CSV table of C-alpha atoms in Angstrom, one decimal:
chain,number,residue,atom,x,y,z
A,1,MET,CA,110.3,126.7,125.3
A,2,TYR,CA,110.0,124.3,122.4
A,3,LYS,CA,106.9,122.3,121.5
A,4,HIS,CA,107.5,118.8,120.1
A,5,LEU,CA,105.1,116.2,118.8
A,6,SER,CA,106.1,112.7,119.8
A,7,LEU,CA,104.6,109.8,117.8
A,8,LEU,CA,104.7,106.6,119.9
A,9,ARG,CA,104.6,103.4,117.9
A,10,GLY,CA,102.7,100.4,119.0
A,11,ILE,CA,100.9,101.5,122.1
A,12,ASN,CA,97.3,100.6,122.9
A,13,VAL,CA,97.0,98.5,119.7
A,14,SER,CA,95.2,95.2,119.8
A,15,GLY,CA,95.6,95.0,123.6
A,16,HIS,CA,99.4,95.4,123.5
A,17,ASN,CA,101.5,97.9,125.4
A,18,MET,CA,98.5,99.4,127.1
A,19,ILE,CA,99.2,102.9,128.6
A,20,LYS,CA,96.4,105.2,129.8
A,21,MET,CA,97.0,108.7,128.5
A,22,THR,CA,96.5,110.2,131.9
A,23,ASP,CA,99.3,108.0,133.3
A,24,LEU,CA,101.6,108.9,130.4
A,25,LYS,CA,100.9,112.5,131.0
A,26,ILE,CA,101.8,112.3,134.6
A,27,ALA,CA,105.0,110.3,133.9
A,28,LEU,CA,106.2,112.8,131.3
A,29,GLU,CA,105.4,115.8,133.6
A,30,THR,CA,107.4,114.0,136.4
A,31,VAL,CA,110.6,114.1,134.2
A,32,GLY,CA,110.2,117.8,133.5
A,33,PHE,CA,108.0,118.1,130.4
A,34,THR,CA,105.3,120.8,130.5
A,35,ASN,CA,102.0,121.3,128.8
A,36,VAL,CA,101.8,117.6,128.0
A,37,GLU,CA,98.8,117.0,125.7
A,38,THR,CA,97.7,113.7,124.1
A,39,TYR,CA,95.5,113.1,121.2
A,40,ILE,CA,93.5,109.8,121.1
A,41,GLN,CA,94.9,106.6,122.6
A,42,SER,CA,97.3,105.7,119.9
A,43,GLY,CA,100.4,107.6,121.1
A,44,ASN,CA,100.3,111.2,119.9
A,45,VAL,CA,101.9,113.3,122.6
A,46,PHE,CA,102.7,117.0,122.6
A,47,VAL,CA,105.3,118.2,125.1
A,48,GLU,CA,107.1,121.5,125.8
A,49,THR,CA,110.6,121.7,127.0
A,50,ASP,CA,113.8,123.8,127.0
A,51,GLU,CA,115.4,121.1,124.8
A,52,GLU,CA,115.4,122.1,121.2
A,53,ASN,CA,116.7,118.7,119.8
A,54,GLY,CA,113.8,116.4,118.9
A,55,PHE,CA,116.0,113.3,119.0
A,56,SER,CA,116.9,114.1,122.6
A,57,VAL,CA,113.3,114.6,123.5
A,58,GLY,CA,112.3,111.3,121.9
A,59,PHE,CA,115.0,109.5,123.7
A,60,LYS,CA,113.9,110.9,127.1
A,61,ILE,CA,110.3,109.9,126.4
A,62,LYS,CA,111.4,106.4,125.4
A,63,GLN,CA,113.4,106.0,128.5
A,64,GLU,CA,110.6,107.2,130.8
A,65,ILE,CA,108.1,104.8,129.1
A,66,ALA,CA,110.5,101.9,129.7
A,67,LYS,CA,111.1,102.9,133.3
A,68,THR,CA,107.5,103.6,134.2
A,69,PHE,CA,105.5,101.1,132.1
A,70,GLY,CA,108.1,98.5,131.2
A,71,TYR,CA,107.6,98.9,127.4
A,72,ASP,CA,110.2,99.4,124.7
A,73,VAL,CA,108.3,101.9,122.6
A,74,PRO,CA,109.9,103.5,119.5
A,75,VAL,CA,109.4,107.3,119.5
A,76,ILE,CA,109.6,109.6,116.5
A,77,VAL,CA,109.5,113.3,117.2
A,78,ILE,CA,108.3,115.6,114.5
A,79,GLY,CA,107.8,119.4,114.2
A,80,LYS,CA,105.0,121.5,113.0
A,81,ASN,CA,106.9,122.0,109.8
A,82,ASP,CA,106.7,118.2,109.1
A,83,LEU,CA,102.9,118.3,109.4
A,84,GLU,CA,102.6,121.4,107.3
A,85,TYR,CA,104.7,119.8,104.6
A,86,CYS,CA,102.4,116.8,104.6
A,87,VAL,CA,99.3,118.9,104.2
A,88,VAL,CA,100.7,121.1,101.5
A,89,ASN,CA,102.7,118.4,99.6
A,90,ASN,CA,100.7,115.2,99.8
A,91,PRO,CA,100.8,114.0,96.2
A,92,PHE,CA,97.7,111.9,96.5
A,93,LEU,CA,95.5,114.9,97.3
A,94,LYS,CA,96.1,116.2,93.8
A,95,GLU,CA,94.1,113.3,92.4
A,96,SER,CA,90.4,113.9,91.6
A,97,GLU,CA,87.9,112.3,93.9
A,98,VAL,CA,90.6,110.9,96.3
A,99,ASP,CA,89.2,109.1,99.3
A,100,THR,CA,91.1,110.6,102.2
A,101,LYS,CA,90.2,107.6,104.4
A,102,LYS,CA,92.7,105.7,102.3
A,103,ILE,CA,95.5,108.2,102.7
A,104,TYR,CA,98.2,107.7,105.4
A,105,VAL,CA,101.6,109.1,106.2
A,106,ALA,CA,104.5,107.0,107.6
A,107,PHE,CA,106.9,109.1,109.6
A,108,VAL,CA,110.4,107.5,109.7
A,109,SER,CA,113.4,108.0,111.9
A,110,LYS,CA,115.8,109.3,109.2
A,111,GLU,CA,115.8,111.2,106.0
A,112,LEU,CA,115.4,108.8,103.0
A,113,GLN,CA,116.6,109.3,99.5
A,114,SER,CA,113.9,109.2,96.9
A,115,SER,CA,115.7,106.1,95.5
A,116,ALA,CA,114.7,104.2,98.7
A,117,ILE,CA,111.3,103.7,97.0
A,118,ASN,CA,113.1,101.0,94.9
A,119,GLU,CA,114.0,99.2,98.2
A,120,LEU,CA,110.3,99.1,99.1
A,121,LYS,CA,109.5,97.2,95.9
A,122,ILE,CA,106.1,99.0,95.9
A,123,SER,CA,105.0,97.3,92.6
A,124,GLN,CA,104.3,94.1,94.5
A,125,PHE,CA,101.6,96.0,96.5
A,126,LYS,CA,99.6,97.4,93.6
A,127,PRO,CA,97.1,99.0,93.6
A,128,ASP,CA,98.5,100.4,96.9
A,129,GLU,CA,100.9,103.3,96.3
A,130,ALA,CA,103.7,105.0,98.2
A,131,ILE,CA,105.9,108.1,97.6
A,132,ILE,CA,108.9,109.0,99.7
A,133,ALA,CA,109.6,112.6,100.7
A,134,GLY,CA,112.5,113.0,103.2
A,135,ASN,CA,111.5,111.5,106.5
A,136,LYS,CA,107.9,110.8,105.3
A,137,ILE,CA,106.3,108.2,103.1
A,138,PHE,CA,102.9,109.2,101.7
A,139,ILE,CA,100.7,106.1,101.3
A,140,LYS,CA,97.5,105.4,99.5
A,141,TYR,CA,95.9,102.1,100.3
A,142,ASP,CA,93.5,100.7,97.8
A,143,ILE,CA,91.4,98.6,100.2
A,144,GLY,CA,92.6,99.8,103.6
A,145,ALA,CA,95.5,99.9,106.1
A,146,GLY,CA,94.3,96.7,107.8
A,147,LYS,CA,94.4,94.6,104.7
A,148,THR,CA,97.8,95.4,103.2
A,149,ARG,CA,101.3,94.0,103.7
A,150,LEU,CA,102.7,97.5,103.1
A,151,ASP,CA,102.7,98.3,106.8
A,152,GLN,CA,105.0,99.7,109.4
A,153,LYS,CA,106.8,96.4,110.0
A,154,TYR,CA,107.5,96.0,106.3
A,155,ILE,CA,108.7,99.6,105.9
A,156,GLU,CA,111.0,99.2,108.9
A,157,LYS,CA,112.5,95.9,107.7
A,158,LYS,CA,113.1,97.0,104.1
A,159,LEU,CA,114.5,100.5,104.9
A,160,ASN,CA,116.2,99.8,108.2
A,161,VAL,CA,114.3,102.6,110.0
A,162,THR,CA,111.8,103.1,112.8
A,163,ALA,CA,108.4,104.0,111.4
A,164,THR,CA,105.0,104.9,112.6
A,165,ILE,CA,102.0,105.5,110.4
A,166,ARG,CA,99.1,108.0,110.9
A,167,ASN,CA,95.9,108.3,108.9
A,168,TRP,CA,95.1,111.5,107.1
A,169,ASN,CA,92.5,112.7,109.6
A,170,THR,CA,95.0,112.4,112.4
A,171,VAL,CA,97.7,114.2,110.5
A,172,ASN,CA,95.3,117.1,110.0
A,173,LYS,CA,94.1,117.1,113.6
A,174,LEU,CA,97.7,117.1,115.0
A,175,LEU,CA,98.6,120.1,112.8
A,176,GLU,CA,95.4,121.9,114.1
A,177,MET,CA,96.6,121.2,117.7
A,178,TYR,CA,100.1,122.5,117.1
């Protein structure tokens, strides 16, 4: 059995795409996933399956959400190694007196070249900062995630990817749950 973490984008946010986690758990168990576990209401779902391929798992979850709830919800599946990488390699944690409440990680649907940072045109968002590492973008917001234009929609448009962003506390909690 393989354990996968599925990050669902855009559910239960500002009254949109509302899905109760108990209903989601039942729907995913119905299509064969086992040990389905959710963390908070924003779409963090652990599943176990015989399927090794994360992309296939994400596709199956996306299809089931569309069928059961009628929502087209992007799904990014990551592994424990992705979370471990974040915790060990987050460049903003090396700064003295960093406020972890301003640290986020955007998980994207494909590997990015470090040159993709040029496409983001990050300088226009100063003092917000971002650093690309594979299928992750480490972000440090100066004021906060709710007051920036460097958000998931902007990242998706500029880099032609699907993206979902988690705050630093959630990243750590998800690793703990793995």
